[in-house]
mmCIF file of C-alpha atoms and ligand atoms in Angstrom:
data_model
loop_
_atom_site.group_PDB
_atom_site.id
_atom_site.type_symbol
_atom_site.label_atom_id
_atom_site.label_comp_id
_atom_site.label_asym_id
_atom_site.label_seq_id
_atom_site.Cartn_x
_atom_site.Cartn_y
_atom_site.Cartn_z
ATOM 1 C CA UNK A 1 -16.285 0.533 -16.009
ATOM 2 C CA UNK A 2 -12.960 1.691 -16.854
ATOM 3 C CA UNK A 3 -9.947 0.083 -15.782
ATOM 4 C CA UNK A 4 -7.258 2.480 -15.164
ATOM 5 C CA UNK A 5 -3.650 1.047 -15.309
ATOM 6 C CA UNK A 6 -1.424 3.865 -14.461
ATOM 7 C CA UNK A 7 2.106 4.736 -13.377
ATOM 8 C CA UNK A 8 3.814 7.370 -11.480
ATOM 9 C CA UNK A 9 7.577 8.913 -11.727
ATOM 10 C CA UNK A 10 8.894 10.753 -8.839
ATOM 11 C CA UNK A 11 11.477 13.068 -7.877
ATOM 12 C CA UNK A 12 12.942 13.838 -4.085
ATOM 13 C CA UNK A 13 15.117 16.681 -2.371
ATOM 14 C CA UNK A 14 18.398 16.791 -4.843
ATOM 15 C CA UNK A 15 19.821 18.615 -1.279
ATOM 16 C CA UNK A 16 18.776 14.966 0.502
ATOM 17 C CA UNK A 17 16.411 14.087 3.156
ATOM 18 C CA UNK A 18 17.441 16.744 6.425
ATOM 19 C CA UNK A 19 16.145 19.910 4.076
ATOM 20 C CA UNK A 20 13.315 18.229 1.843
ATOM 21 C CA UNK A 21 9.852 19.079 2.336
ATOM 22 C CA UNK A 22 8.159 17.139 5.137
ATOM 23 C CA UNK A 23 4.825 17.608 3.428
ATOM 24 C CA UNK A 24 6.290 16.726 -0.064
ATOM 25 C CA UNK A 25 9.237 14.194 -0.351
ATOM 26 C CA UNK A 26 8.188 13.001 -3.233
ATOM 27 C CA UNK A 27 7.410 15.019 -6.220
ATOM 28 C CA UNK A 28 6.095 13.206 -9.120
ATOM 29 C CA UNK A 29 7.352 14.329 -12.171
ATOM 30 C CA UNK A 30 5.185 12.221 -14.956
ATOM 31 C CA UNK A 31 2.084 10.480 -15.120
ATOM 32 C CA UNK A 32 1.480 7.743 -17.802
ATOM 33 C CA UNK A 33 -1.622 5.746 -18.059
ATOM 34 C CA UNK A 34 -3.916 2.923 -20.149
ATOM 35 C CA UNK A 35 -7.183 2.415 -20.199
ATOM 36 C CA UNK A 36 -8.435 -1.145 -20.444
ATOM 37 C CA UNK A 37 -11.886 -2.787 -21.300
ATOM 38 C CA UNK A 38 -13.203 -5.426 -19.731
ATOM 39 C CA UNK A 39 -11.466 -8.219 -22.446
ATOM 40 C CA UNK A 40 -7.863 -6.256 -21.116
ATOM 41 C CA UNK A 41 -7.821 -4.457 -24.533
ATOM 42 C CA UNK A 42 -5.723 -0.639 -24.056
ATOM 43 C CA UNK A 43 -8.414 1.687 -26.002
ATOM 44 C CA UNK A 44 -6.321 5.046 -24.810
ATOM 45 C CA UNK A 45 -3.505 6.116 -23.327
ATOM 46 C CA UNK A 46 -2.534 9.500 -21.603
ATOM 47 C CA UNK A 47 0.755 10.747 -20.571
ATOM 48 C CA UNK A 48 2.151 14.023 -18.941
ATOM 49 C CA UNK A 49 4.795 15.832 -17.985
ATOM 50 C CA UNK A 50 5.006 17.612 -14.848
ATOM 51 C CA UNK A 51 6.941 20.310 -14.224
ATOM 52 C CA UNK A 52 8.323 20.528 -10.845
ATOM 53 C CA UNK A 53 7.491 23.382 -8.182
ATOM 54 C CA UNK A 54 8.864 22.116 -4.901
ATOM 55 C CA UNK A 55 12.546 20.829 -6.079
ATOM 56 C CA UNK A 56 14.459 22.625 -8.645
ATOM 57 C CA UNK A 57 16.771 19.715 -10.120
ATOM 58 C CA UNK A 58 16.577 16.035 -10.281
ATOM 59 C CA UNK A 59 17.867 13.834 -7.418
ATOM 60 C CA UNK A 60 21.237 12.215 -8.617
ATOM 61 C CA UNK A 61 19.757 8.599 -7.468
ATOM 62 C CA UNK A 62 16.168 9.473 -9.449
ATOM 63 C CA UNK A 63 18.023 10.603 -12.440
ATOM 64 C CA UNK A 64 19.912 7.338 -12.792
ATOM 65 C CA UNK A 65 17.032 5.319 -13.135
ATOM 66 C CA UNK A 66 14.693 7.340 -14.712
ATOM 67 C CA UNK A 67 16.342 8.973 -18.095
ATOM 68 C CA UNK A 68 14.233 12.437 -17.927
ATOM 69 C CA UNK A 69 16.287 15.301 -17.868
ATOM 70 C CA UNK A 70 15.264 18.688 -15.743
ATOM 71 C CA UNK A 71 14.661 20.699 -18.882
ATOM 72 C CA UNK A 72 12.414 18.304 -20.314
ATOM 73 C CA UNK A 73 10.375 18.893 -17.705
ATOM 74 C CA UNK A 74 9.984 22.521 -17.701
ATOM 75 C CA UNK A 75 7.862 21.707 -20.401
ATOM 76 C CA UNK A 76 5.797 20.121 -19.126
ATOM 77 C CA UNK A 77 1.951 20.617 -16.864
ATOM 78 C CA UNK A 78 1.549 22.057 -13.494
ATOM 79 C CA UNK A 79 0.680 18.891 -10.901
ATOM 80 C CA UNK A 80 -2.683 20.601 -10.718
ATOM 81 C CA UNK A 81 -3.154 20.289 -13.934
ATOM 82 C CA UNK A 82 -1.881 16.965 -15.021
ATOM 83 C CA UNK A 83 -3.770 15.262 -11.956
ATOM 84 C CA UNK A 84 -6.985 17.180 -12.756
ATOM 85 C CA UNK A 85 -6.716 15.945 -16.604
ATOM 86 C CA UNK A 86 -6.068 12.819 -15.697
ATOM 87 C CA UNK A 87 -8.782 12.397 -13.368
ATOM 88 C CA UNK A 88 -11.281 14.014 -16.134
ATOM 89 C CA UNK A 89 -9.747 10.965 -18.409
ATOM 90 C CA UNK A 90 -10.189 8.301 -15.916
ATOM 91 C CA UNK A 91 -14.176 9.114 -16.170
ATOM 92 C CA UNK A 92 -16.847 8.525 -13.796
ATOM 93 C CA UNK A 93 -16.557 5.138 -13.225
ATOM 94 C CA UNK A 94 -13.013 3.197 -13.012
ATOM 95 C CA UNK A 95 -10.641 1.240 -10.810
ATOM 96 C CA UNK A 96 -7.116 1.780 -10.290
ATOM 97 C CA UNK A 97 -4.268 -0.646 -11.249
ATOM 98 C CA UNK A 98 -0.801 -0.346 -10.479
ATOM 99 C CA UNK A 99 3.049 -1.621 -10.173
ATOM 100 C CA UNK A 100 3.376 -2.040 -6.181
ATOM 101 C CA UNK A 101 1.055 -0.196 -3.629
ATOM 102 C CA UNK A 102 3.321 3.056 -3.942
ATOM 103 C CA UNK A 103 1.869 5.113 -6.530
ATOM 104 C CA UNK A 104 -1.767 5.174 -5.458
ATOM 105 C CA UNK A 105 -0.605 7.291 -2.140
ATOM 106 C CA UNK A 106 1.941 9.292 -3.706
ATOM 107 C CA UNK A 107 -0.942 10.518 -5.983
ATOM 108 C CA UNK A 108 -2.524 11.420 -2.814
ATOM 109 C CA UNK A 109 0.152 12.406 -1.035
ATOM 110 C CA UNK A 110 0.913 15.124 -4.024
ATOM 111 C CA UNK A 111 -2.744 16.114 -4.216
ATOM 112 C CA UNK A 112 -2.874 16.872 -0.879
ATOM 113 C CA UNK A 113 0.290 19.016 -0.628
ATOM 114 C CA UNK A 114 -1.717 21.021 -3.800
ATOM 115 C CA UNK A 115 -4.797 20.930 -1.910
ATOM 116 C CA UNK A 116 -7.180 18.920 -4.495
ATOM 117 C CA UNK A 117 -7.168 15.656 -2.334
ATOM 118 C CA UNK A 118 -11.311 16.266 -2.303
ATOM 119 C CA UNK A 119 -11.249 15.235 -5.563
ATOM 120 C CA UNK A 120 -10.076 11.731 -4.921
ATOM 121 C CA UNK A 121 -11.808 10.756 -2.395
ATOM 122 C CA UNK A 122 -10.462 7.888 0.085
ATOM 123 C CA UNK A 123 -10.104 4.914 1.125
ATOM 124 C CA UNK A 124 -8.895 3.980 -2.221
ATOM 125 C CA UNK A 125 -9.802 0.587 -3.343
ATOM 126 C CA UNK A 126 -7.139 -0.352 -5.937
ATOM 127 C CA UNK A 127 -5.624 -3.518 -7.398
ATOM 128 C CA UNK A 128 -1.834 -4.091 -7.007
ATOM 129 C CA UNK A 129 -0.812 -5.803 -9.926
ATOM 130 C CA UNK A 130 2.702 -6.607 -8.778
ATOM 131 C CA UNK A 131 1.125 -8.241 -5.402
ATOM 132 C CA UNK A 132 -1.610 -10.114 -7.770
ATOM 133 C CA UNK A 133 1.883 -11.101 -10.136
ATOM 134 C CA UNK A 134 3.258 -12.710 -7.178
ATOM 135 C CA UNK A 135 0.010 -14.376 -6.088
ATOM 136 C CA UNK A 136 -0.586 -15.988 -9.526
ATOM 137 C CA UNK A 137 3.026 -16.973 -10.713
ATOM 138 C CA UNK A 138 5.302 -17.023 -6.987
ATOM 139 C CA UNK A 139 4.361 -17.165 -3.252
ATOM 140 C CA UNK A 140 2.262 -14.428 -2.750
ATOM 141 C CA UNK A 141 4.669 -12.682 -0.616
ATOM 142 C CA UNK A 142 8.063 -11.817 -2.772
ATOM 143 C CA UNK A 143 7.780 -8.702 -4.605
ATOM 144 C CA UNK A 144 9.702 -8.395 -8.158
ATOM 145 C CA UNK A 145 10.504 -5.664 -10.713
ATOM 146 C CA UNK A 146 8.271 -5.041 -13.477
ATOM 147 C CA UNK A 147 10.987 -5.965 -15.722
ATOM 148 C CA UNK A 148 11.534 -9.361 -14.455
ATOM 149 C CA UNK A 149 7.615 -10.369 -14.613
ATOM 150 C CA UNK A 150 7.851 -9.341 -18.635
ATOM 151 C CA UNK A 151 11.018 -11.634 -18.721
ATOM 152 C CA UNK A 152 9.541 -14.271 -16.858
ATOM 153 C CA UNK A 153 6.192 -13.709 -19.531
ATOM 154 C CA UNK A 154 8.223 -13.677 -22.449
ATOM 155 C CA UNK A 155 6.160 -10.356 -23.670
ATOM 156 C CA UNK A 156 7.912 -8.223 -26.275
ATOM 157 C CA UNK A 157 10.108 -5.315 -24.638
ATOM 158 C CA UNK A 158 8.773 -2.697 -26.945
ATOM 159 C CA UNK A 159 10.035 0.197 -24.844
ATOM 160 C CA UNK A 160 12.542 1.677 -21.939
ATOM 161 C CA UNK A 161 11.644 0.828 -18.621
ATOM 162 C CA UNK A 162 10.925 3.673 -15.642
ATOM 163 C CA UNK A 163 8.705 6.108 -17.931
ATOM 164 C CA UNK A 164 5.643 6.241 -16.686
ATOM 165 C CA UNK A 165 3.855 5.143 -20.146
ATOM 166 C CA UNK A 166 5.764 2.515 -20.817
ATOM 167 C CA UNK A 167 5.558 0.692 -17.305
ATOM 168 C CA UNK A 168 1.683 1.270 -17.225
ATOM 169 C CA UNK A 169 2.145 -0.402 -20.858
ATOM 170 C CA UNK A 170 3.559 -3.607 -19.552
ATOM 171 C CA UNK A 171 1.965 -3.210 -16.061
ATOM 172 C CA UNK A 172 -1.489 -3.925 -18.339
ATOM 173 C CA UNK A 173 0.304 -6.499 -20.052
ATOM 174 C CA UNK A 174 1.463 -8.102 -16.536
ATOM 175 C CA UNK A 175 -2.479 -7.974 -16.195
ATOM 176 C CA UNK A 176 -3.926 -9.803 -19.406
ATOM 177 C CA UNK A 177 -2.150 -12.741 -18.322
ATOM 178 C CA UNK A 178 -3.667 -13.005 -14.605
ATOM 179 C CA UNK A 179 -6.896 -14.686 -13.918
ATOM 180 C CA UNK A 180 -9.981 -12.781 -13.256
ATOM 181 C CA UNK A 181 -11.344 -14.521 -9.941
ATOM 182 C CA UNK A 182 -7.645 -14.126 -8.320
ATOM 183 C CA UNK A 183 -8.091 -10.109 -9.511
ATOM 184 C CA UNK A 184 -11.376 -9.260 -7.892
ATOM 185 C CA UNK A 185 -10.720 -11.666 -4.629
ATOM 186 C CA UNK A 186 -7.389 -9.824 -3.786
ATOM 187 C CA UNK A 187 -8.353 -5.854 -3.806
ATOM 188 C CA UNK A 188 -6.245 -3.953 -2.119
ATOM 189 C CA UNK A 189 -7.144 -0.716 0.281
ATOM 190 C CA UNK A 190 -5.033 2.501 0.120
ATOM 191 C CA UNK A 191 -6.026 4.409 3.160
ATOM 192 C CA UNK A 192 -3.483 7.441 3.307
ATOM 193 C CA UNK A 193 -7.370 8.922 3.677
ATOM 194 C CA UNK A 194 -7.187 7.127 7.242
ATOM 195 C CA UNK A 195 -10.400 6.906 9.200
ATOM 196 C CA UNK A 196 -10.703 10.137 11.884
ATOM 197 C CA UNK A 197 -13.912 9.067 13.335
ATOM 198 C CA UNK A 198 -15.489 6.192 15.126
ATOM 199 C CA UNK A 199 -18.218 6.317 12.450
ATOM 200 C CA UNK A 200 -15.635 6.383 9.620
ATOM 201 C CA UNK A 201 -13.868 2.708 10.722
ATOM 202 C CA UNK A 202 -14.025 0.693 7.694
ATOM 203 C CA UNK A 203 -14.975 -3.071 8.437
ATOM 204 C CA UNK A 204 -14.379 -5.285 5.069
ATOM 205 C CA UNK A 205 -15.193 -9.040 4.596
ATOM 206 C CA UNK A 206 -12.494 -10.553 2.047
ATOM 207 C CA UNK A 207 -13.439 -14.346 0.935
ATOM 208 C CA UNK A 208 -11.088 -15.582 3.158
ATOM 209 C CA UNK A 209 -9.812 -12.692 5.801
ATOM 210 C CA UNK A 210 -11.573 -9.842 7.441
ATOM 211 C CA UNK A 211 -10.178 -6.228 7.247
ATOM 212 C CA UNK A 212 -10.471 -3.285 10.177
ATOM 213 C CA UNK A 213 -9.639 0.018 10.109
ATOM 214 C CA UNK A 214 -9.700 2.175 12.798
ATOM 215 C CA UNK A 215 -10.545 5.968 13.663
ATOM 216 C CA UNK A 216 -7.232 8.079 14.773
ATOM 217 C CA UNK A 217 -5.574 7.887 18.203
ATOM 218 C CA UNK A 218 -3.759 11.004 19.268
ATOM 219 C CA UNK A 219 -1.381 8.980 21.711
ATOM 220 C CA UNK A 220 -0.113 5.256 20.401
ATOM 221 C CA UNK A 221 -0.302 3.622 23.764
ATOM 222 C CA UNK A 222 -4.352 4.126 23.604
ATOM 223 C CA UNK A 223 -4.625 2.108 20.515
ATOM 224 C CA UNK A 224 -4.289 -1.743 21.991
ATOM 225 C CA UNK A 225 -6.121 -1.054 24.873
ATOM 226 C CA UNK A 226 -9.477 -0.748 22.585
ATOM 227 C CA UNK A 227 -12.153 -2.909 22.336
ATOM 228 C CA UNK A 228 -12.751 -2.655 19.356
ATOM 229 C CA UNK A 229 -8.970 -2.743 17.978
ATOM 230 C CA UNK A 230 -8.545 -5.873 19.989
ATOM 231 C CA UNK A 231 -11.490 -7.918 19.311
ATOM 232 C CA UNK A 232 -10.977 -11.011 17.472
ATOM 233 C CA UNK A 233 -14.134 -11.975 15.251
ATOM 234 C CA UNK A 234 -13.799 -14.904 13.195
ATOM 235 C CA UNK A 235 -13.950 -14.224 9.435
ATOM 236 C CA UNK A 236 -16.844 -16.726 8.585
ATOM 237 C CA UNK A 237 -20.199 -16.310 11.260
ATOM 238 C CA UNK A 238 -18.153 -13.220 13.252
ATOM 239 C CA UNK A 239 -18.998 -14.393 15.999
ATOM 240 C CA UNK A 240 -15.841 -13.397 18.873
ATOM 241 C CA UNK A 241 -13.138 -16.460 18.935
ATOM 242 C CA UNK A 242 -11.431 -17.646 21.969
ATOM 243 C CA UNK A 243 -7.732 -15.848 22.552
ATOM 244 C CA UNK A 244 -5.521 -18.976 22.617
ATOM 245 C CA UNK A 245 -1.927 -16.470 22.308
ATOM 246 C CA UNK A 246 -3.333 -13.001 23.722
ATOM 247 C CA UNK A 247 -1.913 -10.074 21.719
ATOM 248 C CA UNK A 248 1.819 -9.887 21.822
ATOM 249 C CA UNK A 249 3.942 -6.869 19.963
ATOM 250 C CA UNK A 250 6.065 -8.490 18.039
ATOM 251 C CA UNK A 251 7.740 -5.108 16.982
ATOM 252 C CA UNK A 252 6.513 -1.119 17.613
ATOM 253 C CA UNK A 253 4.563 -1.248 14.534
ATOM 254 C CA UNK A 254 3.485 -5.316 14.906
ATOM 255 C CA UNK A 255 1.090 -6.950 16.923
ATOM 256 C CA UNK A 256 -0.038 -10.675 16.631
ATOM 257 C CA UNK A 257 -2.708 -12.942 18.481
ATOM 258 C CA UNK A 258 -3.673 -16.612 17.665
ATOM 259 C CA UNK A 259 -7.535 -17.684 18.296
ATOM 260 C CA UNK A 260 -9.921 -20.257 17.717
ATOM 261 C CA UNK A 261 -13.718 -20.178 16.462
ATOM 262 C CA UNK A 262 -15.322 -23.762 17.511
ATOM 263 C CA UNK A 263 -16.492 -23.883 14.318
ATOM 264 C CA UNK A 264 -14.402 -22.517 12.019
ATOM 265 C CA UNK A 265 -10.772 -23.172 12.872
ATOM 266 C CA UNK A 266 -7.765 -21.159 13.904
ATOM 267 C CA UNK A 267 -7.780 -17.735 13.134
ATOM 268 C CA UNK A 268 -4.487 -15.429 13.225
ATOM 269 C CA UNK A 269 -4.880 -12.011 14.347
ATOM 270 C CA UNK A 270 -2.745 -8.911 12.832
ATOM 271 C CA UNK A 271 -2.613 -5.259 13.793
ATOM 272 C CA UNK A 272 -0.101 -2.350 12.169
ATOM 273 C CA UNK A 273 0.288 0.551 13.927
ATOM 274 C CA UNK A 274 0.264 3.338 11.287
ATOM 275 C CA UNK A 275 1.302 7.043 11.708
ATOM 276 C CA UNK A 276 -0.096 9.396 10.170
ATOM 277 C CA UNK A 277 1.249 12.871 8.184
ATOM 278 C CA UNK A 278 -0.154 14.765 10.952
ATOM 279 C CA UNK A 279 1.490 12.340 14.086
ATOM 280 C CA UNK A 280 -1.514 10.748 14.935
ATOM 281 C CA UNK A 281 -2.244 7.141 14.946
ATOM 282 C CA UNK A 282 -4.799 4.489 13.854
ATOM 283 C CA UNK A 283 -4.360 0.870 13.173
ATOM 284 C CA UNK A 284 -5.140 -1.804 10.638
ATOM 285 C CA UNK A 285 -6.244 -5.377 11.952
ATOM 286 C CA UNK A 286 -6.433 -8.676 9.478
ATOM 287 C CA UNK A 287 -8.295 -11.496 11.015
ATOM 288 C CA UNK A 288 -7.290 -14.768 8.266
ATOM 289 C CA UNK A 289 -7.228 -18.862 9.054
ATOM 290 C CA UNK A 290 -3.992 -20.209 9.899
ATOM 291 C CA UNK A 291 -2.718 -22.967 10.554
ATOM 292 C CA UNK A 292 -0.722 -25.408 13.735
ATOM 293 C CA UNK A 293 2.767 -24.269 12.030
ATOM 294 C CA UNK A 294 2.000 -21.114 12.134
ATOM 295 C CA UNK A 295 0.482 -20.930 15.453
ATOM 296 C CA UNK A 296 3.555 -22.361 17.215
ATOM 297 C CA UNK A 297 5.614 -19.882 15.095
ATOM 298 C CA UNK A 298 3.512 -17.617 16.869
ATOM 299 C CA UNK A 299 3.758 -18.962 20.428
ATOM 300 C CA UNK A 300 7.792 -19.281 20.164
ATOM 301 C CA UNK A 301 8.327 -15.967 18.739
ATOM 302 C CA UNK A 302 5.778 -14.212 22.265
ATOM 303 C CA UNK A 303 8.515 -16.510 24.079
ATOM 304 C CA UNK A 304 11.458 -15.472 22.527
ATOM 305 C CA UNK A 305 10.051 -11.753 22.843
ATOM 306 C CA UNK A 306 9.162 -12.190 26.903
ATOM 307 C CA UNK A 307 12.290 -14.066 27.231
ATOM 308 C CA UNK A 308 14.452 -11.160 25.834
ATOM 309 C CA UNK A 309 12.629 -8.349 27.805
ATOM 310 C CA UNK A 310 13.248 -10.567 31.191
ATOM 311 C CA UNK A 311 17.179 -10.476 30.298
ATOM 312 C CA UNK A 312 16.530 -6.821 29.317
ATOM 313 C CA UNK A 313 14.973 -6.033 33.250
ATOM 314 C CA UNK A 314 17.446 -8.141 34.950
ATOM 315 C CA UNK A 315 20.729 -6.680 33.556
ATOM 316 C CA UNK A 316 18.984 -2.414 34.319
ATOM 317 C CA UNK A 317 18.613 -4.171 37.522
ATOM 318 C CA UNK A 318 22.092 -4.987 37.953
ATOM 319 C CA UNK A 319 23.594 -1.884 36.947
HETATM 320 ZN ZN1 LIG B 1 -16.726 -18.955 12.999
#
């Protein structure tokens, strides 16, 4: 088993977002990588770079952060090749790690515009090392720069920052310092490879949530009025928990619900709406424990909501 620790530098429209390429807004320009044993030893390394075919200069914004210049790049790899190397490198038998959840679909995202995407097969199980960061040293929930998790570690700043080989570098040694059980309890699921099919839905038990993807919806209104989307299993025996706060959209993309297995306690209920590149729609439901807090949270918030929609009706009415 290979652990793959690997890092991605992009490019977008120099011309901005109203002429980019729909299919293509972000263009990566340089793949770095290190590959780590099981101990969290790098034996190898592999870096290219790519030279761009979709946007002929370097986006003021990108080239501010990331010290490359255009001609650099001219001599560098086509995409095709790079990604096809560097899957060749990976080997059979790996597991992605990364800086944020970004890079894993932007991979894909590229791949597909080049149309190699068969050769990375999804949903991609991957490990977000910045998310895992958080989890081990802060609340779980903030997100911080690479940089400031090497600060905060006191490990040696051997190189610049936003070059793809050096923040694979530090993202793997962000990773020698994180505990083993919190790394293989808290995978995380890329699936820009979204379900199409009823027989496709991914169903995953987590130790302490469940995890539901669903097939695609051509219309977004069809989504919450399935079963199957809807159903509220509790994480443990699975069996269906009582609605005590029936679903409630908390925003377009949000919806939340609040039930109770007899058994196993209080169980909060979480669907995204996601859109896919090709305008159709699926969704992605977490079932975890929670707890009274958060349940009133809940109930306050479907007030607030119901109470805001009501003022909404009665002042159209007026006019
Ligand atoms: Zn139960």
């Amino acid at each position: 088993m290979n652990y793959i620790v690997f890092d991605l530098e992009w490019n977008q429209n120099p011309g901005g977002k109203k002429t980019r390429n729909e299919k293509l807004p972000f263009e990566i320009i340089e793949i770095g990588a290190v590959k780590v044993n099981t101990k969290k030893e790098i034996t190898d390394s592999f870096h290219r770079l790519i030279r761009p075919q979709v946007y002929n200069w370097i986006h003021d914004s990108i080239h501010e952060v990331i010290h490359v210049d255009y001609k650099d790049l001219m001599d560098g790899v086509s995409f095709e090749q790079a990604a096809r190397e560097f899957l060749e490198w990976c080997g059979t038998d790996w597991y992605f790690f990364t800086w944020g959840n970004q890079d894993v679909m932007e991979l894909q995202r590229n791949m597909k515009f080049y149309g190699m995407l068969d050769m990375l097969p999804g949903p991609v199980t991957y490990y977000d090392v910045q998310k895992l960061y958080s989890i081990t040293y802060d609340d779980g929930i903030r997100r911080c720069a690479l940089e400031h998790a090497i600060d905060e570690l006191q490990i040696e700043k051997k190189y610049g920052f936003h070059r793809a080989l050096a923040d694979a570098y530090y993202t793997a040694e962000v990773l020698k310092k994180l505990n083993n059980v919190i790394i293989v309890n808290h995978p995380s699921l890329d699936v820009y490879q979204n379900p199409k099919k009823k027989k496709d839905e991914i169903h995953i038990s987590y130790p302490d949530y469940d995890k539901y993807v669903s097939r695609e919806f051509a219309v977004r209104e069809k989504i919450m009025k399935d079963r199957e989307v809807t159903s509220t299993r509790c994480p443990i025996c699975h069996k269906p928990a009582k609605r005590k706060i029936r679903w409630f959209m908390n925003n377009p993309k949000v919806y939340y619900s609040v039930s109770t297995c007899e058994e196993h306690g209080v169980i909060r209920g979480k669907i995204r709406i996601r859109k896919t590149d090709e305008e159709k729609y699926f969704a992605i439901k977490t079932l975890r424990f929670t707890d009274t807090e958060e349940t009133e949270e809940l109930r306050e918030r479907k007030e607030l909501l119901r109470h805001k929609r009501q003022l909404k009706r009665s002042a159209e009415k007026e006019i």
